[in-house]
Short mmCIF file of C-alpha atoms and ligand atoms in Angstrom, two decimals:
data_model
loop_
_atom_site.label_atom_id
_atom_site.label_comp_id
_atom_site.label_asym_id
_atom_site.label_seq_id
_atom_site.Cartn_x
_atom_site.Cartn_y
_atom_site.Cartn_z
CA MET A 3 -3.80 -18.29 12.27
CA SER A 4 -0.58 -20.04 11.38
CA SER A 5 2.51 -17.93 11.27
CA ASP A 6 3.17 -18.92 7.68
CA GLU A 7 0.20 -16.87 6.59
CA HIS A 8 2.08 -13.70 7.33
CA SER A 9 4.76 -13.94 4.76
CA ALA A 10 4.23 -12.79 1.21
CA PRO A 11 2.27 -15.40 -0.71
CA ASP A 12 4.02 -15.06 -3.98
CA ALA A 13 7.36 -13.47 -3.31
CA PRO A 14 9.65 -14.35 -6.19
CA ALA A 15 12.98 -16.02 -5.73
CA ARG A 16 15.54 -13.29 -5.48
CA GLY A 17 19.14 -14.10 -4.56
CA GLY A 18 21.40 -13.41 -7.49
CA LEU A 19 18.87 -11.15 -9.15
CA TRP A 20 19.54 -8.59 -6.48
CA SER A 21 23.09 -8.04 -7.67
CA LEU A 22 21.73 -7.68 -11.18
CA PHE A 23 19.43 -4.93 -9.98
CA ARG A 24 22.31 -3.30 -8.13
CA ARG A 25 24.22 -3.08 -11.39
CA ARG A 26 21.20 -1.77 -13.23
CA LYS A 27 20.18 0.81 -10.71
CA GLY A 28 20.40 4.33 -11.93
CA ALA A 29 20.41 3.19 -15.53
CA ASP A 30 16.78 4.09 -15.95
CA GLY A 31 15.20 6.51 -13.58
CA GLU A 32 11.77 4.98 -14.01
CA ALA A 33 12.73 1.34 -13.66
CA ALA A 34 12.05 -0.14 -10.26
CA PRO A 35 13.92 -3.04 -8.76
CA ALA A 36 12.20 -6.18 -9.86
CA VAL A 37 13.36 -7.84 -6.72
CA SER A 38 14.17 -7.12 -3.13
CA PRO A 39 17.47 -8.15 -1.60
CA GLU A 40 16.26 -11.25 0.10
CA PRO A 41 13.03 -13.01 0.73
CA PRO A 42 11.15 -12.13 3.87
CA PRO A 43 12.59 -14.29 6.61
CA ALA A 44 10.47 -17.12 7.84
CA VAL A 45 8.29 -15.77 10.58
CA ALA A 46 9.81 -18.20 13.04
CA ALA A 47 13.11 -16.40 12.53
CA VAL A 48 11.66 -13.10 13.67
CA VAL A 49 12.71 -12.84 17.26
CA GLU A 50 13.41 -10.02 19.57
CA VAL A 51 17.07 -9.21 19.25
CA ALA A 52 19.20 -7.79 21.99
CA VAL A 53 19.70 -4.12 21.37
CA PRO A 54 23.40 -3.34 21.28
CA SER A 55 24.64 0.06 22.30
CA THR A 56 23.74 2.05 19.26
CA PRO A 57 26.55 3.61 17.28
CA ALA A 58 26.11 7.11 15.99
CA ALA A 59 23.70 7.18 13.11
CA GLU A 60 25.23 6.89 9.72
CA LEU A 61 23.93 9.32 7.25
CA SER A 62 24.31 8.35 3.66
CA PRO A 63 25.61 11.07 1.38
CA ALA A 64 23.30 13.93 0.62
CA PRO A 65 21.72 13.92 -2.80
CA ALA A 66 24.12 14.92 -5.52
CA GLU A 67 21.73 17.40 -7.06
CA ALA A 68 19.98 19.97 -4.90
CA PRO A 69 16.26 19.50 -4.53
CA PRO A 70 14.10 21.95 -6.44
CA ALA A 71 13.75 25.21 -4.58
CA ALA A 72 10.04 25.86 -4.99
CA PRO A 73 7.49 23.08 -4.57
CA ALA A 74 5.85 22.49 -7.91
CA PRO A 75 3.28 19.79 -7.33
CA VAL A 76 3.31 17.19 -10.05
CA PRO A 77 0.00 15.37 -10.19
CA ASP A 78 -0.35 11.70 -10.87
CA ALA A 79 0.08 10.44 -14.41
CA PRO A 80 -2.49 11.95 -16.79
CA GLU A 81 -5.98 10.52 -16.57
CA PRO A 82 -5.82 8.13 -19.55
CA ALA A 83 -2.51 6.71 -18.32
CA ARG A 84 -3.92 6.22 -14.84
CA ARG A 85 -7.00 4.57 -16.28
CA GLY A 86 -4.76 2.13 -18.14
CA LEU A 87 -2.68 1.39 -15.04
CA PHE A 88 -5.73 0.59 -12.93
CA ARG A 89 -7.29 -1.45 -15.70
CA ARG A 90 -4.21 -3.55 -16.30
CA ALA A 91 -3.58 -4.11 -12.60
CA LEU A 92 -7.17 -5.17 -11.97
CA ALA A 93 -7.42 -7.48 -14.95
CA ARG A 94 -7.05 -10.58 -12.78
CA THR A 95 -9.39 -9.53 -10.00
CA GLY A 96 -11.97 -8.31 -12.50
CA ALA A 97 -11.64 -11.04 -15.11
CA GLY A 98 -14.76 -12.92 -14.01
CA LEU A 99 -16.90 -9.85 -13.41
CA GLY A 100 -15.98 -8.23 -16.71
CA ALA A 101 -16.66 -11.38 -18.68
CA LEU A 102 -19.94 -12.04 -16.91
CA LEU A 103 -21.52 -8.76 -17.84
CA LEU A 104 -20.18 -8.85 -21.35
CA GLY A 105 -22.79 -9.73 -23.93
CA ARG A 106 -25.43 -10.62 -21.33
CA LYS A 107 -28.90 -9.44 -22.13
CA ALA A 108 -31.51 -10.42 -19.59
CA ILE A 109 -31.49 -9.75 -15.87
CA ASP A 110 -32.48 -13.03 -14.27
CA ALA A 111 -31.84 -15.07 -11.15
CA GLU A 112 -28.93 -16.81 -12.84
CA LEU A 113 -27.21 -13.50 -13.49
CA TYR A 114 -27.48 -12.50 -9.83
CA GLU A 115 -26.17 -15.90 -8.78
CA GLU A 116 -23.16 -15.68 -11.05
CA LEU A 117 -22.55 -12.13 -9.95
CA GLU A 118 -22.52 -13.29 -6.35
CA THR A 119 -19.99 -15.99 -7.18
CA GLN A 120 -17.73 -13.57 -9.03
CA LEU A 121 -17.83 -11.04 -6.20
CA LEU A 122 -16.85 -13.73 -3.72
CA LEU A 123 -14.09 -14.97 -6.01
CA ALA A 124 -12.75 -11.41 -6.17
CA ASP A 125 -12.61 -11.60 -2.36
CA VAL A 126 -14.88 -8.65 -1.60
CA GLY A 127 -15.95 -10.53 1.54
CA VAL A 128 -19.23 -12.18 2.43
CA GLU A 129 -20.82 -9.11 4.01
CA THR A 130 -20.02 -6.77 1.14
CA CYS A 131 -21.19 -9.36 -1.35
CA GLY A 132 -24.54 -9.82 0.40
CA GLU A 133 -25.10 -6.08 0.73
CA VAL A 134 -24.18 -5.34 -2.87
CA ILE A 135 -26.49 -8.01 -4.28
CA ALA A 136 -29.38 -6.89 -2.04
CA GLU A 137 -28.92 -3.23 -2.92
CA LEU A 138 -28.50 -3.97 -6.60
CA THR A 139 -31.66 -6.09 -6.68
CA ALA A 140 -33.60 -3.30 -4.96
CA ARG A 141 -32.34 -0.63 -7.35
CA VAL A 142 -33.01 -2.72 -10.44
CA LYS A 143 -36.57 -3.22 -9.24
CA ARG A 144 -37.12 0.38 -8.22
CA ARG A 145 -35.77 1.74 -11.49
CA ASP A 146 -37.37 -1.03 -13.49
CA LEU A 147 -34.12 -1.83 -15.29
CA LYS A 148 -34.47 -4.34 -18.07
CA ASP A 149 -31.06 -5.34 -19.39
CA ALA A 150 -27.60 -6.27 -18.21
CA THR A 151 -26.06 -3.06 -19.54
CA ALA A 152 -28.27 -0.98 -17.27
CA LEU A 153 -27.51 -3.34 -14.40
CA ARG A 154 -23.79 -2.97 -15.02
CA GLU A 155 -24.06 0.82 -14.78
CA GLU A 156 -26.03 0.51 -11.54
CA LEU A 157 -23.46 -1.92 -10.15
CA ARG A 158 -20.65 0.43 -11.12
CA ALA A 159 -22.27 3.36 -9.33
CA LEU A 160 -23.00 1.26 -6.28
CA LEU A 161 -19.44 -0.05 -5.99
CA VAL A 162 -17.97 3.43 -6.42
CA GLU A 163 -20.24 4.72 -3.63
CA ARG A 164 -18.88 2.07 -1.32
CA LEU A 165 -15.25 2.96 -1.98
CA ARG A 166 -15.52 6.72 -2.26
CA PRO A 167 -15.33 7.40 1.50
CA CYS A 168 -11.88 5.75 1.56
CA GLN A 169 -10.53 7.88 -1.27
CA GLN A 170 -8.56 10.46 0.70
CA ALA A 171 -5.14 11.55 -0.47
CA LEU A 172 -2.16 11.70 1.87
CA PRO A 173 -2.20 15.15 3.45
CA ALA A 174 0.96 17.25 3.39
CA PRO A 175 0.96 19.15 6.67
CA PRO A 176 3.82 21.58 7.17
CA GLY A 177 5.25 19.32 9.98
CA ASN A 178 8.67 19.92 11.40
CA PRO A 179 9.26 17.60 9.59
CA GLN A 180 6.18 15.62 8.58
CA VAL A 181 6.81 12.08 9.83
CA ILE A 182 5.36 9.13 7.93
CA LEU A 183 5.67 5.80 9.74
CA VAL A 184 5.35 2.75 7.50
CA ILE A 185 4.27 -0.53 9.10
CA GLY A 186 3.08 -3.98 8.02
CA VAL A 187 4.11 -7.62 8.05
CA ASN A 188 7.05 -9.06 6.13
CA GLY A 189 7.04 -8.97 2.38
CA VAL A 190 3.94 -6.82 1.87
CA GLY A 191 5.96 -4.13 0.11
CA LYS A 192 6.82 -1.56 2.79
CA THR A 193 10.33 -0.75 1.60
CA THR A 194 9.32 -0.75 -2.06
CA THR A 195 6.40 1.54 -1.27
CA ILE A 196 8.75 3.90 0.59
CA GLY A 197 11.01 4.00 -2.46
CA LYS A 198 8.09 4.81 -4.74
CA LEU A 199 6.70 7.36 -2.31
CA ALA A 200 10.10 9.05 -1.99
CA HIS A 201 10.17 9.39 -5.78
CA ARG A 202 6.68 10.86 -5.80
CA LEU A 203 7.43 13.38 -3.06
CA ARG A 204 10.67 14.44 -4.73
CA GLN A 205 8.75 15.03 -7.93
CA GLN A 206 6.41 17.23 -5.97
CA GLY A 207 9.39 19.27 -4.89
CA ARG A 208 9.36 18.13 -1.28
CA THR A 209 12.65 17.48 0.52
CA LEU A 210 12.94 14.31 2.51
CA LEU A 211 14.98 11.71 4.28
CA LEU A 212 14.45 8.00 4.85
CA ALA A 213 14.92 6.24 8.19
CA ALA A 214 16.07 2.62 8.05
CA GLY A 215 13.96 1.46 10.97
CA ASP A 216 13.92 -2.18 9.83
CA THR A 217 16.95 -3.09 11.86
CA PHE A 218 16.41 -6.85 11.87
CA ARG A 219 18.30 -7.48 8.67
CA ALA A 220 21.32 -5.75 7.16
CA ALA A 221 19.81 -6.36 3.74
CA ALA A 222 16.74 -4.32 4.66
CA VAL A 223 18.92 -1.30 5.34
CA GLU A 224 20.78 -1.85 2.10
CA GLN A 225 17.52 -2.12 0.17
CA LEU A 226 16.39 1.24 1.52
CA GLN A 227 19.77 2.78 0.76
CA VAL A 228 19.44 1.70 -2.86
CA TRP A 229 16.08 3.45 -3.06
CA GLY A 230 17.66 6.50 -1.42
CA GLU A 231 20.42 6.61 -4.02
CA ARG A 232 17.96 6.19 -6.85
CA ASN A 233 15.89 9.10 -5.65
CA GLY A 234 18.74 11.29 -4.47
CA VAL A 235 17.41 11.13 -0.94
CA PRO A 236 19.59 10.60 2.17
CA VAL A 237 19.04 7.56 4.37
CA VAL A 238 19.67 7.50 8.11
CA ALA A 239 20.76 4.05 9.27
CA GLN A 240 22.54 2.24 12.05
CA GLY A 241 23.90 -1.29 12.10
CA SER A 242 21.54 -4.22 11.88
CA GLY A 243 20.19 -5.15 15.27
CA ALA A 244 20.12 -1.49 16.33
CA ASP A 245 17.15 -0.04 18.13
CA SER A 246 14.53 0.95 15.60
CA ALA A 247 13.17 3.78 17.73
CA SER A 248 16.65 5.23 18.10
CA VAL A 249 17.29 5.18 14.33
CA ILE A 250 14.03 6.97 13.67
CA PHE A 251 14.69 9.47 16.45
CA ASP A 252 18.07 10.29 14.88
CA ALA A 253 16.44 10.61 11.49
CA ILE A 254 13.89 13.14 12.68
CA GLN A 255 16.58 15.17 14.38
CA SER A 256 18.71 15.07 11.27
CA ALA A 257 15.80 16.14 9.06
CA ARG A 258 15.07 18.97 11.44
CA ALA A 259 18.68 20.14 11.35
CA ARG A 260 18.53 20.19 7.56
CA ALA A 261 15.06 21.74 7.49
CA LEU A 262 13.69 18.91 5.37
CA ASP A 263 9.96 18.55 4.78
CA VAL A 264 9.38 14.83 5.34
CA VAL A 265 10.82 11.77 7.09
CA ILE A 266 9.60 8.36 5.94
CA ALA A 267 10.41 5.65 8.47
CA ASP A 268 10.68 2.01 7.49
CA THR A 269 10.05 -0.64 10.14
CA ALA A 270 10.65 -4.36 10.41
CA GLY A 271 7.99 -6.71 9.06
CA ARG A 272 6.61 -7.14 12.46
CA LEU A 273 4.49 -10.06 13.22
CA HIS A 274 1.15 -8.79 14.32
CA THR A 275 0.44 -11.83 16.48
CA LYS A 276 3.55 -11.20 18.56
CA ASP A 277 2.83 -8.82 21.39
CA ASN A 278 6.45 -7.88 21.87
CA LEU A 279 6.74 -6.71 18.29
CA MET A 280 3.61 -4.61 18.56
CA ALA A 281 5.05 -3.17 21.75
CA GLU A 282 8.13 -2.13 19.80
CA LEU A 283 5.98 -0.23 17.32
CA ALA A 284 4.31 1.54 20.21
CA LYS A 285 7.78 2.40 21.50
CA VAL A 286 8.77 3.90 18.14
CA ARG A 287 5.72 6.14 18.36
CA ARG A 288 6.46 7.13 21.95
CA VAL A 289 10.06 8.00 21.19
CA MET A 290 9.26 10.15 18.17
CA ALA A 291 6.58 11.97 20.16
CA LYS A 292 9.37 13.25 22.41
CA LEU A 293 10.62 15.30 19.47
CA ASP A 294 7.19 16.22 18.16
CA PRO A 295 3.98 15.41 20.01
CA ASP A 296 2.13 15.26 16.68
CA ALA A 297 4.49 12.64 15.20
CA PRO A 298 3.90 10.40 13.44
CA HIS A 299 1.66 12.60 11.34
CA GLU A 300 0.76 9.57 9.26
CA THR A 301 0.95 5.87 10.07
CA LEU A 302 0.68 3.96 6.83
CA LEU A 303 -0.22 0.29 7.06
CA VAL A 304 0.94 -1.59 3.98
CA LEU A 305 -1.22 -4.58 3.05
CA ASP A 306 -0.65 -7.10 0.28
CA ALA A 307 -3.85 -7.47 -1.75
CA GLY A 308 -2.80 -11.03 -2.59
CA THR A 309 -3.48 -12.10 0.97
CA GLY A 310 -7.17 -11.38 0.45
CA GLN A 311 -9.25 -11.46 3.61
CA ASN A 312 -6.09 -11.96 5.66
CA ALA A 313 -5.40 -8.28 4.99
CA VAL A 314 -8.54 -7.50 6.98
CA ALA A 315 -7.17 -9.49 9.93
CA GLN A 316 -3.87 -7.62 9.66
CA MET A 317 -5.62 -4.25 9.67
CA ARG A 318 -7.63 -5.28 12.70
CA GLN A 319 -4.57 -6.34 14.66
CA PHE A 320 -2.28 -3.47 13.73
CA GLY A 321 -5.16 -1.06 14.27
CA ALA A 322 -5.58 -2.39 17.80
CA ALA A 323 -1.91 -1.66 18.55
CA VAL A 324 -1.39 1.72 16.85
CA PRO A 325 -3.67 4.32 15.27
CA VAL A 326 -3.47 3.55 11.55
CA THR A 327 -4.23 6.71 9.56
CA GLY A 328 -3.83 5.34 6.05
CA ILE A 329 -3.59 2.13 4.06
CA VAL A 330 -1.44 1.26 1.07
CA LEU A 331 -2.80 -1.78 -0.75
CA THR A 332 0.02 -3.31 -2.78
CA LYS A 333 0.39 -5.96 -5.49
CA LEU A 334 -3.06 -5.48 -6.98
CA ASP A 335 -1.42 -6.37 -10.27
CA GLY A 336 -0.47 -9.87 -9.19
CA THR A 337 -3.68 -11.10 -7.64
CA ALA A 338 -7.29 -12.03 -8.26
CA LYS A 339 -8.20 -10.95 -4.72
CA GLY A 340 -8.15 -7.19 -5.12
CA GLY A 341 -11.79 -7.06 -4.01
CA VAL A 342 -10.53 -7.14 -0.44
CA ILE A 343 -10.43 -3.36 -0.73
CA PHE A 344 -14.23 -3.34 -0.28
CA ALA A 345 -13.98 -5.34 2.94
CA LEU A 346 -11.25 -2.99 4.24
CA CYS A 347 -13.23 0.10 3.40
CA ARG A 348 -16.47 -1.30 4.81
CA GLU A 349 -15.01 -2.48 8.08
CA PHE A 350 -12.51 0.25 8.95
CA GLY A 351 -13.22 3.32 6.85
CA VAL A 352 -9.49 4.11 7.02
CA PRO A 353 -8.33 6.21 4.04
CA ILE A 354 -6.68 4.19 1.31
CA ARG A 355 -3.88 6.56 0.41
CA PHE A 356 -2.21 4.57 -2.37
CA VAL A 357 -2.46 1.38 -4.33
CA GLY A 358 0.48 -0.60 -5.67
CA LEU A 359 -0.26 -1.49 -9.27
CA GLY A 360 3.11 -2.96 -10.18
CA GLU A 361 6.79 -2.96 -9.32
CA GLY A 362 7.70 0.15 -11.32
CA VAL A 363 8.39 3.37 -9.49
CA GLY A 364 5.38 4.96 -11.19
CA ASP A 365 3.08 2.14 -10.15
CA LEU A 366 2.28 3.62 -6.76
CA GLN A 367 -0.89 5.54 -7.53
CA GLU A 368 -3.26 7.55 -5.42
CA PHE A 369 -6.32 5.48 -4.82
CA ASP A 370 -9.24 6.46 -7.05
CA ALA A 371 -12.60 4.78 -6.47
CA GLU A 372 -13.91 5.37 -10.01
CA LEU A 373 -10.80 4.12 -11.76
CA PHE A 374 -10.67 1.13 -9.46
CA VAL A 375 -14.24 0.06 -10.16
CA GLU A 376 -13.87 0.75 -13.87
CA GLY A 377 -10.83 -1.52 -13.91
CA LEU A 378 -12.75 -4.15 -12.02
CA LEU A 379 -15.69 -4.18 -14.41
CA ALA A 380 -13.72 -3.77 -17.62
CA ALA A 381 -14.30 -6.36 -20.26
CA PRO A 382 -11.30 -8.69 -20.52
CA GLU A 383 -8.91 -7.72 -23.27
CA ALA A 384 -9.33 -9.79 -26.35
N1 LIG B 17 3.83 -6.81 -8.43
C1 LIG B 17 4.06 -6.00 -7.39
N2 LIG B 17 5.09 -6.28 -6.56
C2 LIG B 17 5.29 -5.46 -5.51
C3 LIG B 17 4.47 -4.34 -5.25
N3 LIG B 17 4.92 -3.75 -4.12
C4 LIG B 17 6.00 -4.47 -3.70
N4 LIG B 17 6.22 -5.51 -4.53
C5 LIG B 17 7.26 -6.55 -4.42
O1 LIG B 17 7.08 -7.27 -3.20
C6 LIG B 17 8.32 -7.76 -2.73
C7 LIG B 17 8.51 -7.42 -1.25
O2 LIG B 17 8.63 -6.03 -1.12
P1 LIG B 17 9.40 -5.30 0.08
O3 LIG B 17 9.29 -3.84 -0.16
O4 LIG B 17 10.77 -5.85 0.26
O5 LIG B 17 8.49 -5.74 1.34
P2 LIG B 17 8.69 -5.42 2.89
O6 LIG B 17 9.24 -6.65 3.51
O7 LIG B 17 7.31 -5.13 3.41
O8 LIG B 17 9.58 -4.23 3.01
C8 LIG B 17 9.37 -7.17 -3.64
O9 LIG B 17 9.75 -8.15 -4.58
C9 LIG B 17 8.66 -6.01 -4.31
O10 LIG B 17 9.20 -5.70 -5.57
C10 LIG B 17 3.36 -4.08 -6.15
O11 LIG B 17 2.56 -3.15 -5.99
N5 LIG B 17 3.22 -4.96 -7.20
MG1 LIG B 18 11.35 -4.02 4.01
#
């Protein structure tokens, strides 16, 4: 696999837009940064850096307003809004499938063939595609289904069954604090996801702190600090080039001293083919376990849906290095390859905690198998 495959496929040009976002931040609580501070560095530039003696951790100012006293869980957006979010985000992945089943009458060999093509184009993977077509054919026969509408309903049920086992929300153990470690290659959306997740947890009344564990680039720390400011959440950081494990260690200690509920730790976009970088992730885990043997309570692997089957390879390689307890599949809105979720669920069975359906702060949604499949099979908007 060439190293180029690991950077984000469609990361927009950023540069000057970042300063625009900086000026805008805080203007609208719901607006997310459209851009990140700088493009993911070329993979070749990701090298082990010498770890300088680490200065004392800098703690950004505490949130101006006190967090709500009593946790008052705020659920996701109301059902119709969520339905719309999933549907819009999956419009590209589902375009072919939706159109295919629209207005079709007869169930014939041609329909199955086109269905197979559309499933492959949506990047569900060869195995899933074969299994779905075989199972669908068997059910249609067994139930003696006659038209495409009945077939569509059967397909819907079948696809939901395949994804349901991976629909498991992020648990909220009482941890001391609960530590969420966020990993994944460059540009997949780790820092953005942390920002959105921080917002979500604050809305649920949980107190938290962010750890700037991506110490490769100063801009990565700054990007996290912006999210911290937006959400009124403190960020623990050291200078760029600092030891990631040490930053996260400090963050957990700091959260403990303040009796906060959660620490979310960012990490560098580590290259999963580089053993030394995987070793560093293992070190982060070892170091935090000194403070709490159960930490991290959650290791979230962020995967960019736009990389299609490459996301499966990333899961395999990260999973071999650290126990991944949850997946966040981002950028479903910008790709036609969202079907990779079926391959991920089939092969690993790891809970898909969240999906990224856009760049807005509200676009990080809990994964929902039914809404996902509905979005996938929706008829294209006129
Ligand atoms: N359209 C879309 N863009 C996203 C999503 N998640 C992240 N991004 C964008 O992806 C780019 C890289 O994100 P970033 O958080 O910096 O990635 P990191 O290198 O893994 O920390 C940024 O421009 C984000 O705004 C998503 O769900 N949808
Ligand atoms: Mg980042």
